[in-house]
Coordinates of C-alpha atoms in Angstrom, one line a residue:
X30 CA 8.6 -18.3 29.0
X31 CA 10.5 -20.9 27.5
X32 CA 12.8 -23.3 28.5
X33 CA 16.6 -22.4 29.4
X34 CA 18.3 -24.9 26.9
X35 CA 15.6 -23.5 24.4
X36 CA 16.4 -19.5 25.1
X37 CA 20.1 -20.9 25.2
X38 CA 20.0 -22.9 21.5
X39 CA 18.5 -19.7 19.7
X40 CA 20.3 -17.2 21.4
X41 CA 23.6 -19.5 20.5
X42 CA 22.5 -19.4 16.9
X43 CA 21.6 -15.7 16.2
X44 CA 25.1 -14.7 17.8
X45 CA 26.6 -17.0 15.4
X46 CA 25.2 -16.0 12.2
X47 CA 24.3 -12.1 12.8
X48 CA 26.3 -9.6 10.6
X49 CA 26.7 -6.2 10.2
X50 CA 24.6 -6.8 6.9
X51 CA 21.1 -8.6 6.9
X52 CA 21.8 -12.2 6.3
X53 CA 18.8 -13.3 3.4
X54 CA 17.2 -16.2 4.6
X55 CA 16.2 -19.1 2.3
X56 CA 12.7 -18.2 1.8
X57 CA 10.5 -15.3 1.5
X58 CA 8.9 -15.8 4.3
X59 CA 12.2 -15.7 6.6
X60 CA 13.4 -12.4 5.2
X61 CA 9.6 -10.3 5.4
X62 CA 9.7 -11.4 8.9
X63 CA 12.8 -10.0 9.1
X64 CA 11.5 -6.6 9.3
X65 CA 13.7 -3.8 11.9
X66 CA 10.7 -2.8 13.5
X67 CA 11.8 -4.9 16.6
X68 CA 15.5 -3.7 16.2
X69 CA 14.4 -0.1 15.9
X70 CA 12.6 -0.3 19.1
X71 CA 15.7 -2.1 20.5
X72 CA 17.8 0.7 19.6
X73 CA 15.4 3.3 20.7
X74 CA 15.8 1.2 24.0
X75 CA 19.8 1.1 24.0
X76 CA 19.8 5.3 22.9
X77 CA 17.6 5.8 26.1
X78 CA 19.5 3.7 28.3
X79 CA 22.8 5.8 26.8
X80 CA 21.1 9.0 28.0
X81 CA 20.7 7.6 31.2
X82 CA 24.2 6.9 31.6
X83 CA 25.6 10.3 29.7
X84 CA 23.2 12.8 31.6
X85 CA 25.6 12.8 34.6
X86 CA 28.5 13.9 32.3
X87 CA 26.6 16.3 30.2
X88 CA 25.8 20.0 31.8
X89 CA 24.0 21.2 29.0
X90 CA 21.8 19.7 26.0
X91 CA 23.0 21.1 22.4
X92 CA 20.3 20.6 20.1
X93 CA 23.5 21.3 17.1
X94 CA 25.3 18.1 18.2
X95 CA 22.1 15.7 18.9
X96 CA 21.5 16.7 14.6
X97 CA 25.1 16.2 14.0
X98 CA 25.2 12.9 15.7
X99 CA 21.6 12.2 13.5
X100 CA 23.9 12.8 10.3
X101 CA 26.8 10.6 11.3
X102 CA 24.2 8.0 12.0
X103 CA 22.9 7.9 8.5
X104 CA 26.3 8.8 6.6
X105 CA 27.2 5.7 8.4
X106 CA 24.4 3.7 7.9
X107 CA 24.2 4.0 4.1
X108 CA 28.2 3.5 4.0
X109 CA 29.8 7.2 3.7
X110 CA 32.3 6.7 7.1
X111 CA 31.8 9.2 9.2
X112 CA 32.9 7.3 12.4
X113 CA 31.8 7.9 16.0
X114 CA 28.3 9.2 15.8
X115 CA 30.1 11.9 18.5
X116 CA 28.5 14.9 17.1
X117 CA 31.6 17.1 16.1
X118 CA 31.6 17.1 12.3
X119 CA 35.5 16.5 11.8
X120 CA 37.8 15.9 8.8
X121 CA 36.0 12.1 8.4
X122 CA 32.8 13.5 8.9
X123 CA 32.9 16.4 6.3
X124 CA 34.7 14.0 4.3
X125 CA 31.7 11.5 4.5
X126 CA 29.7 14.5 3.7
X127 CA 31.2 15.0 0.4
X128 CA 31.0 11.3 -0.8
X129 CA 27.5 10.8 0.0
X130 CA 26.9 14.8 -1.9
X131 CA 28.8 12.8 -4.5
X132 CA 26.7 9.8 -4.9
X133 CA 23.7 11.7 -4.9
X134 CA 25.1 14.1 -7.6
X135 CA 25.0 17.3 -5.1
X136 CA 28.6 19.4 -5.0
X137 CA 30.6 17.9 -3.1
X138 CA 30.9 20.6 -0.6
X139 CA 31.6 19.0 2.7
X140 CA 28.9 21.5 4.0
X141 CA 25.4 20.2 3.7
X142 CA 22.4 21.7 2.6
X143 CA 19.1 22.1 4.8
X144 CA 17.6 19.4 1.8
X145 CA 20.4 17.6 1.7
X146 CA 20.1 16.4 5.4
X147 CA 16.8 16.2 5.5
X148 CA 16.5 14.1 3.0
X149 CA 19.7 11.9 4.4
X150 CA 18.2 11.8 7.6
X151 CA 14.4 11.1 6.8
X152 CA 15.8 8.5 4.5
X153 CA 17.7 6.3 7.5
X154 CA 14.3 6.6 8.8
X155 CA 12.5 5.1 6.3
X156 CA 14.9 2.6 5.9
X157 CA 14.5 1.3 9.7
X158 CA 11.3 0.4 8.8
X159 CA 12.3 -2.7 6.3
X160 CA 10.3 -4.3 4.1
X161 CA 10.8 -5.6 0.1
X162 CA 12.0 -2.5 -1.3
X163 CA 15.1 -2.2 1.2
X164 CA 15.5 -6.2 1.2
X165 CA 15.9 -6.2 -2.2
X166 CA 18.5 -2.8 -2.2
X167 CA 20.7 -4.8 0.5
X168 CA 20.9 -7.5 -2.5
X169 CA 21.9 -5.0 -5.5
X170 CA 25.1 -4.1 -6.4
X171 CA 25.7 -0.7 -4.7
X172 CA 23.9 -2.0 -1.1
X173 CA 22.0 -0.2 0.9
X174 CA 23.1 3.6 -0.5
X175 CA 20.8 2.4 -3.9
X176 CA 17.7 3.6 -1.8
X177 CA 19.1 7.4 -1.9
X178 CA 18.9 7.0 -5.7
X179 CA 15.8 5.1 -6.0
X180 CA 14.1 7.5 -3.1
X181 CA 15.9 10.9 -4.7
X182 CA 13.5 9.3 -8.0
X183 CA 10.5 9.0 -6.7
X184 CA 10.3 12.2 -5.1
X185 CA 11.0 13.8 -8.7
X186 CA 8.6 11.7 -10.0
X187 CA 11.0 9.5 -11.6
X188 CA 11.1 5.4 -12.1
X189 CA 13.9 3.9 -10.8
X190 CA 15.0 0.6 -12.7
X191 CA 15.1 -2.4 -10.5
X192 CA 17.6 -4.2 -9.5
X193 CA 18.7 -7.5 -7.9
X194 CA 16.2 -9.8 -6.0
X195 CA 14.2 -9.1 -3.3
X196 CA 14.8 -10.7 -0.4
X197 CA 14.4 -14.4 -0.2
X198 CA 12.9 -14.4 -3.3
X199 CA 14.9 -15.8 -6.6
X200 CA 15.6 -13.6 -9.3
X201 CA 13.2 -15.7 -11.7
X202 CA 10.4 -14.4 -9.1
X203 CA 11.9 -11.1 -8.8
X204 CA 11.7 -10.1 -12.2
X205 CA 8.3 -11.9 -12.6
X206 CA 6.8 -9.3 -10.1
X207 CA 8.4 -6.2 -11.7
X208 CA 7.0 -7.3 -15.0
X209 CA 3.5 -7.5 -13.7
X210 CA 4.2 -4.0 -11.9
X211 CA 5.0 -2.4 -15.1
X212 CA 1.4 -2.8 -16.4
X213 CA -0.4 -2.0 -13.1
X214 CA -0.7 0.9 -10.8
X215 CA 0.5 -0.6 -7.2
X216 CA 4.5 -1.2 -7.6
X217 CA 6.3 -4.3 -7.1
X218 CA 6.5 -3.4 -3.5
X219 CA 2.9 -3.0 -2.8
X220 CA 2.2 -6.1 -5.5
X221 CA 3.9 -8.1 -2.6
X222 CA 1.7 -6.6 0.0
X223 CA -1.6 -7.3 -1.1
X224 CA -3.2 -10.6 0.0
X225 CA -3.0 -13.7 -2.2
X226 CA -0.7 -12.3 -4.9
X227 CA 1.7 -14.8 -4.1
X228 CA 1.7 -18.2 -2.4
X229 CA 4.7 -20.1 -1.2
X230 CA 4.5 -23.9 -0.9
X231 CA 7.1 -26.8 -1.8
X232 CA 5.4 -28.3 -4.6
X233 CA 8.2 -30.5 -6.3
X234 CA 9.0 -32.5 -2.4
X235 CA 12.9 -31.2 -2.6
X236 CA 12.4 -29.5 0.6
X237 CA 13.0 -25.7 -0.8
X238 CA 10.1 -23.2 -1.5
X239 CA 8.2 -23.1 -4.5
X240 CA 6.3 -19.7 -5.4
X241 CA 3.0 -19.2 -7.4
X242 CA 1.6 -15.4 -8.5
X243 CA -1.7 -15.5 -9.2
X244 CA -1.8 -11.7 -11.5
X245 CA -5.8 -11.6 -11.2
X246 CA -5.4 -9.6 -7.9
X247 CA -2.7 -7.1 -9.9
X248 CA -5.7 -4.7 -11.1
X249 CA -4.1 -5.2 -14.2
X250 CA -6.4 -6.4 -17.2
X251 CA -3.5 -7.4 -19.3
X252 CA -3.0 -10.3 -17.5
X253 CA -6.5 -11.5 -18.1
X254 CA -8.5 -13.0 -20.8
X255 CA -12.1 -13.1 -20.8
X256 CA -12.8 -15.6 -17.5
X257 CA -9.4 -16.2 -16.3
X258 CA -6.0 -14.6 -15.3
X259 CA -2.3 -15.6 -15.7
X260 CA -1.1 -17.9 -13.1
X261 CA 2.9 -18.2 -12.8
X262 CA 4.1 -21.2 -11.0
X263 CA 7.5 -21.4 -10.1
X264 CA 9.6 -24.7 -9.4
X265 CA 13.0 -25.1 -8.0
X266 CA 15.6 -26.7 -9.4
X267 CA 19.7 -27.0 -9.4
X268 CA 20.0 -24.7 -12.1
X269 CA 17.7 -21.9 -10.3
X270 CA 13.7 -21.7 -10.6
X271 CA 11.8 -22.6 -14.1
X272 CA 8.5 -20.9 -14.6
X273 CA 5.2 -22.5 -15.5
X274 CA 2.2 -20.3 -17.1
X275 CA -1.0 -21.2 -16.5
X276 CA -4.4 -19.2 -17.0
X277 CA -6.4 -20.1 -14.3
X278 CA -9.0 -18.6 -11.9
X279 CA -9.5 -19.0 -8.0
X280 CA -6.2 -21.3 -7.9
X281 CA -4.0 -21.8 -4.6
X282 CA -0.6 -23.5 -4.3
X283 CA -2.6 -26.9 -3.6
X284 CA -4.1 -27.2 -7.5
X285 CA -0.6 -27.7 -8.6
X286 CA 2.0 -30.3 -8.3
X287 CA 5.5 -30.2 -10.0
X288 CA 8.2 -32.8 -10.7
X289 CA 11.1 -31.3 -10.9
X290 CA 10.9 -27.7 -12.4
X291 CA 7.6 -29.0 -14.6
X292 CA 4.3 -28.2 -13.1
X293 CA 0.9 -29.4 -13.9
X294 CA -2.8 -28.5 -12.7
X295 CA -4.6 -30.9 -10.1
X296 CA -7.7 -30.1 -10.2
X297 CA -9.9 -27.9 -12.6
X298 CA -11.6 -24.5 -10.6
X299 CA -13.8 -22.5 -12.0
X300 CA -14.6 -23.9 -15.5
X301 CA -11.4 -25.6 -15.9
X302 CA -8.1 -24.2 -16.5
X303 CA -5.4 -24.5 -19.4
X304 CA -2.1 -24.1 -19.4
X305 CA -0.8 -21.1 -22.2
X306 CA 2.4 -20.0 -22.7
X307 CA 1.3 -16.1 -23.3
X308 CA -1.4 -13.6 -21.8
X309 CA -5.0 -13.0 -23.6
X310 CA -5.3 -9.0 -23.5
X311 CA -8.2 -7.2 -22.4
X312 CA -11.2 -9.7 -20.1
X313 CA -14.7 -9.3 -21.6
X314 CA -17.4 -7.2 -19.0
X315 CA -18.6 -10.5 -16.7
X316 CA -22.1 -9.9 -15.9
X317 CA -23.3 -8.2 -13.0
X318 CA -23.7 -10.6 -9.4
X319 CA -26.4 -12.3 -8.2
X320 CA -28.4 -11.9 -11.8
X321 CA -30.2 -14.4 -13.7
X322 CA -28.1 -15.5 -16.9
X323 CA -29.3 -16.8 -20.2
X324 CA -27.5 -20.6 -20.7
X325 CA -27.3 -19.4 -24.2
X326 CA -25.2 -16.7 -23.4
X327 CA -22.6 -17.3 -21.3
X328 CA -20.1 -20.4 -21.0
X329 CA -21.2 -23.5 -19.2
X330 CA -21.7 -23.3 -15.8
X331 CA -18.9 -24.7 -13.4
X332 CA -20.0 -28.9 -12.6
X333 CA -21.9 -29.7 -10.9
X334 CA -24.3 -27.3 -11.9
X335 CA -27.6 -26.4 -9.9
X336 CA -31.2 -27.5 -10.4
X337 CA -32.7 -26.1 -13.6
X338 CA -35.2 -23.3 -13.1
X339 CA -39.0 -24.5 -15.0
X340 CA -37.8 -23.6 -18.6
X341 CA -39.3 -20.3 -20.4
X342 CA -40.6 -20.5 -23.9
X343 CA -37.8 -23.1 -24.4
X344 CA -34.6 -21.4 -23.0
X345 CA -32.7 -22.8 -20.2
X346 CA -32.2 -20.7 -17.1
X347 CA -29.7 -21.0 -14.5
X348 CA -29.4 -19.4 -11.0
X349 CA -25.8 -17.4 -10.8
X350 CA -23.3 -18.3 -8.1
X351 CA -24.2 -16.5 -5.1
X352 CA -21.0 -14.7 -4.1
X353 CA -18.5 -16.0 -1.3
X354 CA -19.3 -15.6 2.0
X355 CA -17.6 -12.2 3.9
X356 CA -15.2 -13.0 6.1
X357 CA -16.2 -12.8 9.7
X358 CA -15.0 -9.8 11.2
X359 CA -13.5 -10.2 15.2
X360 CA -14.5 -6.4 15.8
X361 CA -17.8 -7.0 15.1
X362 CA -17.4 -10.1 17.3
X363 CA -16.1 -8.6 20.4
X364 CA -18.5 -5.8 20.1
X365 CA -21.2 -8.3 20.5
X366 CA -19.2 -10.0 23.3
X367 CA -19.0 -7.0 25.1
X368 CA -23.1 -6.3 24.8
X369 CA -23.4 -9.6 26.4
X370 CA -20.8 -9.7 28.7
X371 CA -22.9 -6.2 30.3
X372 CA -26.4 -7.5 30.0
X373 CA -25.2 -10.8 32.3
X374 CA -23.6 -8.3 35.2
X375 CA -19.8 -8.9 34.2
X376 CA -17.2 -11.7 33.0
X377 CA -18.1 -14.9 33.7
X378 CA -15.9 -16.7 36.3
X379 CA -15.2 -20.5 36.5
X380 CA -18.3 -20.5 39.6
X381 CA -21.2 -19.2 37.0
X382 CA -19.9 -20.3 34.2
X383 CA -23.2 -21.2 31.9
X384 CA -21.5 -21.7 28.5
X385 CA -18.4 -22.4 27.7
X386 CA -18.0 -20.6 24.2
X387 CA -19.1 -17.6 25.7
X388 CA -16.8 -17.6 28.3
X389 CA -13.9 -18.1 26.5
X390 CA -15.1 -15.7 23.9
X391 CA -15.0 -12.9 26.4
X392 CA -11.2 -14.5 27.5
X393 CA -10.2 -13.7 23.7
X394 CA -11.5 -10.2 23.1
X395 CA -9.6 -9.6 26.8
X396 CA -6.8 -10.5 25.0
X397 CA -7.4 -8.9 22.0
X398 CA -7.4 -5.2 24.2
X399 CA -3.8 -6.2 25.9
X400 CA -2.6 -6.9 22.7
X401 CA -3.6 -3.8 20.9
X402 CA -2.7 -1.9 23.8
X403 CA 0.7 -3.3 24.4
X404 CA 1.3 -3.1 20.6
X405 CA 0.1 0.5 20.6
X406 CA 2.5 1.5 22.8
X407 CA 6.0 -0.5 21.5
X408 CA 4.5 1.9 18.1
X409 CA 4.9 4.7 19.9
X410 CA 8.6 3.6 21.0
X411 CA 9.4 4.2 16.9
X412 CA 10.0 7.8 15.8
X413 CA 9.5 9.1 12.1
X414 CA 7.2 5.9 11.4
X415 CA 3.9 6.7 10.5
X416 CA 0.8 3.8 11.6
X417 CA 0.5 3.4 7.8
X418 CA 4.3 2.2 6.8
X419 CA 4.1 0.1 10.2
X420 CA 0.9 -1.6 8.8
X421 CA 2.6 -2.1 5.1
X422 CA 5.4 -4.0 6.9
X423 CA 3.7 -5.9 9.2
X424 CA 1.4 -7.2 6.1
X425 CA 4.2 -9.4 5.2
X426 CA 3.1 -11.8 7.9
X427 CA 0.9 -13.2 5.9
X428 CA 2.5 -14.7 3.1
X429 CA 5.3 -15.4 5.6
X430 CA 3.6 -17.7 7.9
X431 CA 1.3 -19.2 5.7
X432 CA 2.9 -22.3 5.2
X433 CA 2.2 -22.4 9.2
X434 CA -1.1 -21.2 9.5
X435 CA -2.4 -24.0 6.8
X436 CA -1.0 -26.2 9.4
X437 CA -2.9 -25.5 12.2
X438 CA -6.1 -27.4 11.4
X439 CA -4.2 -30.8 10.5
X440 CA -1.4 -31.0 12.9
X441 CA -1.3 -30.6 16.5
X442 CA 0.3 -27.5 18.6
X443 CA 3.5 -28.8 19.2
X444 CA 4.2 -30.0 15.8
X445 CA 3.5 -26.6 14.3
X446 CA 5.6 -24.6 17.2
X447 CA 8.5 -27.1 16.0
X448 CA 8.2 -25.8 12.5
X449 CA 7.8 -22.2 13.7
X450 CA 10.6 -22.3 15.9
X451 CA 12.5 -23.6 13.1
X452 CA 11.8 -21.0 11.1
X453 CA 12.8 -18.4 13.8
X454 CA 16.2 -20.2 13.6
X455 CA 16.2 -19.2 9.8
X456 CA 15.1 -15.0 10.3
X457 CA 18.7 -14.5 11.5
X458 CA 17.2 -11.9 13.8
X459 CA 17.4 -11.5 17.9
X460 CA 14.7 -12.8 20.2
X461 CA 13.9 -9.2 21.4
X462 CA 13.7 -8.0 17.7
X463 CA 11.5 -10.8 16.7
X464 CA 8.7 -10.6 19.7
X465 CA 9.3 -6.4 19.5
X466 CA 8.1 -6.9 15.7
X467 CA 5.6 -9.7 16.6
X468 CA 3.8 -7.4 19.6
X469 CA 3.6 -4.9 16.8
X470 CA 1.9 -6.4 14.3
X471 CA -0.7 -8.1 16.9
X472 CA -1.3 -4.8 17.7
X473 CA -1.7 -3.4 13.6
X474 CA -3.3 -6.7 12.6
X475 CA -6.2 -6.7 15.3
X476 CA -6.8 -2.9 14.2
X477 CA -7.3 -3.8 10.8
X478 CA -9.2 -7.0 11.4
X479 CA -6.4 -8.4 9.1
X480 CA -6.7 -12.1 11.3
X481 CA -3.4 -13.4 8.6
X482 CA -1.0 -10.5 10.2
X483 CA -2.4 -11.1 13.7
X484 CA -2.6 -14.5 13.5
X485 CA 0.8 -14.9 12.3
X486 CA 2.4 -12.9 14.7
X487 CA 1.0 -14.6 17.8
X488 CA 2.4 -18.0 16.2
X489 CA 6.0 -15.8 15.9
X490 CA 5.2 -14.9 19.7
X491 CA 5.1 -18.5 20.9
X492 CA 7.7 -19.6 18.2
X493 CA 10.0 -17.1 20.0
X494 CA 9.4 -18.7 23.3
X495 CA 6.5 -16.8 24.6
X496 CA 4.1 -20.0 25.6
X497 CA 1.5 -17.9 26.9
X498 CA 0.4 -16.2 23.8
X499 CA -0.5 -20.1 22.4
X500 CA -3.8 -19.3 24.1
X501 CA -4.6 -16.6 21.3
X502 CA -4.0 -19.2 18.7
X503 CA -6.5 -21.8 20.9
X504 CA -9.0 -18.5 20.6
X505 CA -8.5 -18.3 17.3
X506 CA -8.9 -22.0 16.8
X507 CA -12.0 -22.4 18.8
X508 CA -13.5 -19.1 17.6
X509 CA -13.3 -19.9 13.8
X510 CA -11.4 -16.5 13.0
X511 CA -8.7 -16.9 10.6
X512 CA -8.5 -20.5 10.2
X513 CA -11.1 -23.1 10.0
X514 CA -13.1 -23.5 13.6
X515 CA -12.0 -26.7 15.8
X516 CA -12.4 -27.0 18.8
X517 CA -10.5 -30.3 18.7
X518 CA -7.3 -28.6 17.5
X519 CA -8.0 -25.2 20.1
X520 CA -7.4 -27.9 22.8
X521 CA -3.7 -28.4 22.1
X522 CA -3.0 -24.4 21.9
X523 CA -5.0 -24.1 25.3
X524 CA -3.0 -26.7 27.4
X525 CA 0.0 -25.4 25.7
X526 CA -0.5 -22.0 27.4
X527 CA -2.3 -23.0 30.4
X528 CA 0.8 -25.3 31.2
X529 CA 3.6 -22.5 31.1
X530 CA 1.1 -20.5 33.6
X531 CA 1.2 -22.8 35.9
X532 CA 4.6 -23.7 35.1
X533 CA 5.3 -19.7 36.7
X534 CA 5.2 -18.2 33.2
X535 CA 4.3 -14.1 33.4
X536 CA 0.8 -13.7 31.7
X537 CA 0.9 -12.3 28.7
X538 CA -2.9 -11.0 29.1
X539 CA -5.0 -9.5 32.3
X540 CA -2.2 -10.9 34.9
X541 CA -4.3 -9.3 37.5
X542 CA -7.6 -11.7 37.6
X543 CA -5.8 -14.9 39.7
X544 CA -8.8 -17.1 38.5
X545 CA -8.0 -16.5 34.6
X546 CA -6.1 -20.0 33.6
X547 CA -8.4 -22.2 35.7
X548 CA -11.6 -20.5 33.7
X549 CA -9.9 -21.1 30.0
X550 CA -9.2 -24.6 31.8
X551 CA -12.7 -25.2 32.7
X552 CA -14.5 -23.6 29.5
X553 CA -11.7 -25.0 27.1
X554 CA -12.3 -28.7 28.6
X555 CA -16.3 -27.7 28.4
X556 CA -16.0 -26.5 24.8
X557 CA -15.2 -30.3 23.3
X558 CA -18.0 -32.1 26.2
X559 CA -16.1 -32.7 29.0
X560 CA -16.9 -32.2 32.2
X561 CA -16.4 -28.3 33.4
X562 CA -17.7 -28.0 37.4
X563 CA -17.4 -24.8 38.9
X564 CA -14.9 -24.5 41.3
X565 CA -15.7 -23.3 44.6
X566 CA -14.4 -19.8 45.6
X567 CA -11.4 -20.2 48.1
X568 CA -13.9 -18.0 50.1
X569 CA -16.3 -20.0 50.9
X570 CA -17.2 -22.2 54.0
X571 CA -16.5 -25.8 52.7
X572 CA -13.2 -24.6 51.1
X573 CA -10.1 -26.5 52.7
X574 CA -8.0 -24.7 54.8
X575 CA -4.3 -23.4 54.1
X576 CA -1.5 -23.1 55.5
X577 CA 1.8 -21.3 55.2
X578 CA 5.4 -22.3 56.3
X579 CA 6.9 -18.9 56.2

């Protein structure tokens, strides 16, 4: 846990700038984090704790006013007053009744339908679970009651127009993304959503965000010429973001630099890049991996090319690049781990501790199981979420902590906690929300394998105060899953967690095995050459004695 003046400083700051509305942070990455996952389980926690306190004054359940206080909820929540949620549909209920029939173009009865608050109800519940689309409703000119309209569409099938910015991001950005959506089949929403699509990085120095979209992951073929895809960079200035077109191929946010709102290429991937001002249509067919290509044929080969094959009948040959490495998967890890772990008789423990990897590679798929486990269960705290809209929210993570997560193999522990706390600061979001949201998405990221969403969220989980999950990052680190392996760096993360256990922290994994924290301490020290000697067992004959003053 973290320190008092700490827990005191960011609880001091969320009181002073929470709001009835969701205050938009300053980057993207600020306002995908700041996700109501956490605050619906807070709520959940609050309506429990409300039971508790009303069971001794109710006699009898009625199912009719637990529905009626469901309406009053959502009428309230999407701005129709209906006051109290008290469940007695009054004068300012019905009345909020016929404004929100209004809105939505039903009669404005007072009365509603069995649709009609279905659809009012399941749409609070969709809400609660965040994400771009709602962000970006909060922003537009009618609020929060534009998701009735724009939901009411898409269940008839319809295309709503967009409107506003999404959340955190500028409205040159915004309206970049719905112009890509327009000519592919995932919407703006899931465009956001899927891995690399967009990259946030300061690239001018002037201390704000700078966004680039790289459209080659869109699906979209109108983006594309023949070898490369559309790259939009975007560079802040005073007088908002100006856009830079490039077509490019396997870019990232560190092949550009900008001056001001003018960007250039750094360095030339892939066969070079050029900068256009419009799309090419339509790529040509690129030829099939791992086949042998005619140098007559196809465009030169990306410098420095490969040894030349002997030459047949006078035409060059040249071996095609052999396709990037998969990603290593920490299922597949653990399920090895586990093999091993009961072929040798059981964990190791800091007396028969042979190799030090090992040992702390059984310490991290431990910790993997408490976190999916705890996470499992906050999930089922959520009612009317399904696993699959948790999942699509907690993929924000990614592009939210990257800036974070490049960090971690050039600066030390308590540098990036300092930047990640500082970003807490920013969410605008409670403590309890935050680490409700972050237990969640360890929980959906180490399902999925996704190591960006689990990775991310154990950084939010220490940013948030929570010292003892730093030792999933040290895993991480010293594992080589998610970020480039270093033992060197995995030291920091380690000491940082093993510290606030001894400090009297509560574990955050296996509190029951006493031994834990002076085995990581051992096998972590071990892992970079030092010296890790067993411990003797407080058991044994040459321990020293004890004593207690109780």
């Amino acid at each position: 846990m973290f320190s008092h003046s700490l827990k005191t400083t960011l609880a001091a700051s969320f009181l002073l700038t929470s709001g009835t509305a969701p205050a938009m942070a300053d980057n993207l990455g600020a306002a995908l984090v700041g996700s109501i996952i956490g605050g619906v389980i807070v709520n959940e926690a609050n309506k429990n704790r409300a039971r508790k306190q009303t069971v001794t004054r109710q006699k009898t359940y009625s199912p009719a006013r637990a529905q009626n206080r469901e309406t009053q909820t959502a009428l309230n929540y999407f701005g129709f007053p209906a006051g109290t949620p008290d469940g007695v549909m009054g004068r300012k209920s019905r009345s909020a009744i016929a404004q929100y029939q209004g809105h939505m173009g039903f009669p404005a009865t007072g009365e509603l339908t069995p649709y009609e608050r279905d659809f009012l109800v399941s749409s609070y519940s969709r809400a609660q679970i965040g994400g771009p689309q709602v962000i970006k409703a909060m922003q537009g000119p009618t609020g929060v009651r534009g998701l009735l309209l724009t939901w009411r569409d898409e269940a008839t099938g319809v295309r709503s127009a967009s409107s506003g910015g999404y959340g955190g991001l500028p409205f040159e950005v915004s309206e970049a993304v719905d112009e890509i959506a327009a000519s592919a089949d995932p919407s703006a929403e899931q465009l956001l959503q899927r891995s690399g699509f967009m990259q946030l990085a300061d690239l001018n120095g002037d201390g704000k965000n700078d966004y680039m979209i790289d459209t080659s992951v869109s699906g979209s073929s109108f983006w594309c010429g023949a070898s490369h895809c559309s790259v939009m960079v975007f560079a802040s200035t005073p007088q908002g973001y100006q856009r830079n077109d490039f077509m490019a191929r396997g870019v990232t946010t560190a092949s550009f630099s900008c001056h001001q709102g003018v960007c250039r290429m750094t360095d030339t991937p892939a066969a070079g890049s050029v900068q256009a001002a419009a799309p090419t249509p339509a790529p040509a067919p690129a030829p099939a991996p791992g086949a042998t290509v005619l140098a007559s044929t196809v465009a030169p080969a990306p410098a420095p090319a490969p040894a030349p094959a002997q030459g047949l009948a006078g035409i060059q040959l040249f071996e095609q690049p052999a396709d990037a490495p998969t990603l290593a998967s920490l299922t597949s890890h653990c399920s090895k781990v586990s093999l091993l772990t009961s072929s040798n008789g059981g964990y190791m423990t800091v007396a028969d501790m042979r190799d030090p990897e090992l040992a702390l590679g059984e310490q991290f798929c431990l910790a993997r199981s408490y976190a999916i486990n705890s996470g499992e269960a906050l999930v089922a705290k959520i009612n009317g979420v399904t696993q699959a809209q948790v999942d699509s929210q907690c993929d924000a993570f990614g592009p939210a902590v990257q800036p974070y997560l490049a960090k971690l193999g050039s600066d030390g522990a308590e540098a990036v906690i300092s930047d990640v706390q500082k970003f807490v600061l920013q969410s605008n979001m409670s403590i309890d929300q935050l680490a409700n949201t972050a237990g969640i998405c360890l929980f959906s990221g180490y399902r999925r394998d996704n190591m960006d969403v689990a990775l991310g969220a154990a950084l939010i989980m220490v940013g948030v105060g929570q010292r003892p999950y730093a030792e999933l990052v040290g895993h991480h680190l010293a594992q080589g899953f998610g970020v480039v392996k270093s033992a060197d760096k995995a030291q920091g993360w380690y000491e940082t967690a093993i510290s606030a256990l001894e400090a009297g922290a509560t574990p955050a994994f296996a509190p029951g095995q006493p031994e834990r924290v002076a085995l990581i301490k051992a096998a972590s020290t071990g892992l970079v050459g030092g010296l890790a000697q067993p411990v003797p067992a407080a058991s044994t004959a040459s321990a020293l004695p004890t004593f207690s003053t109780d």
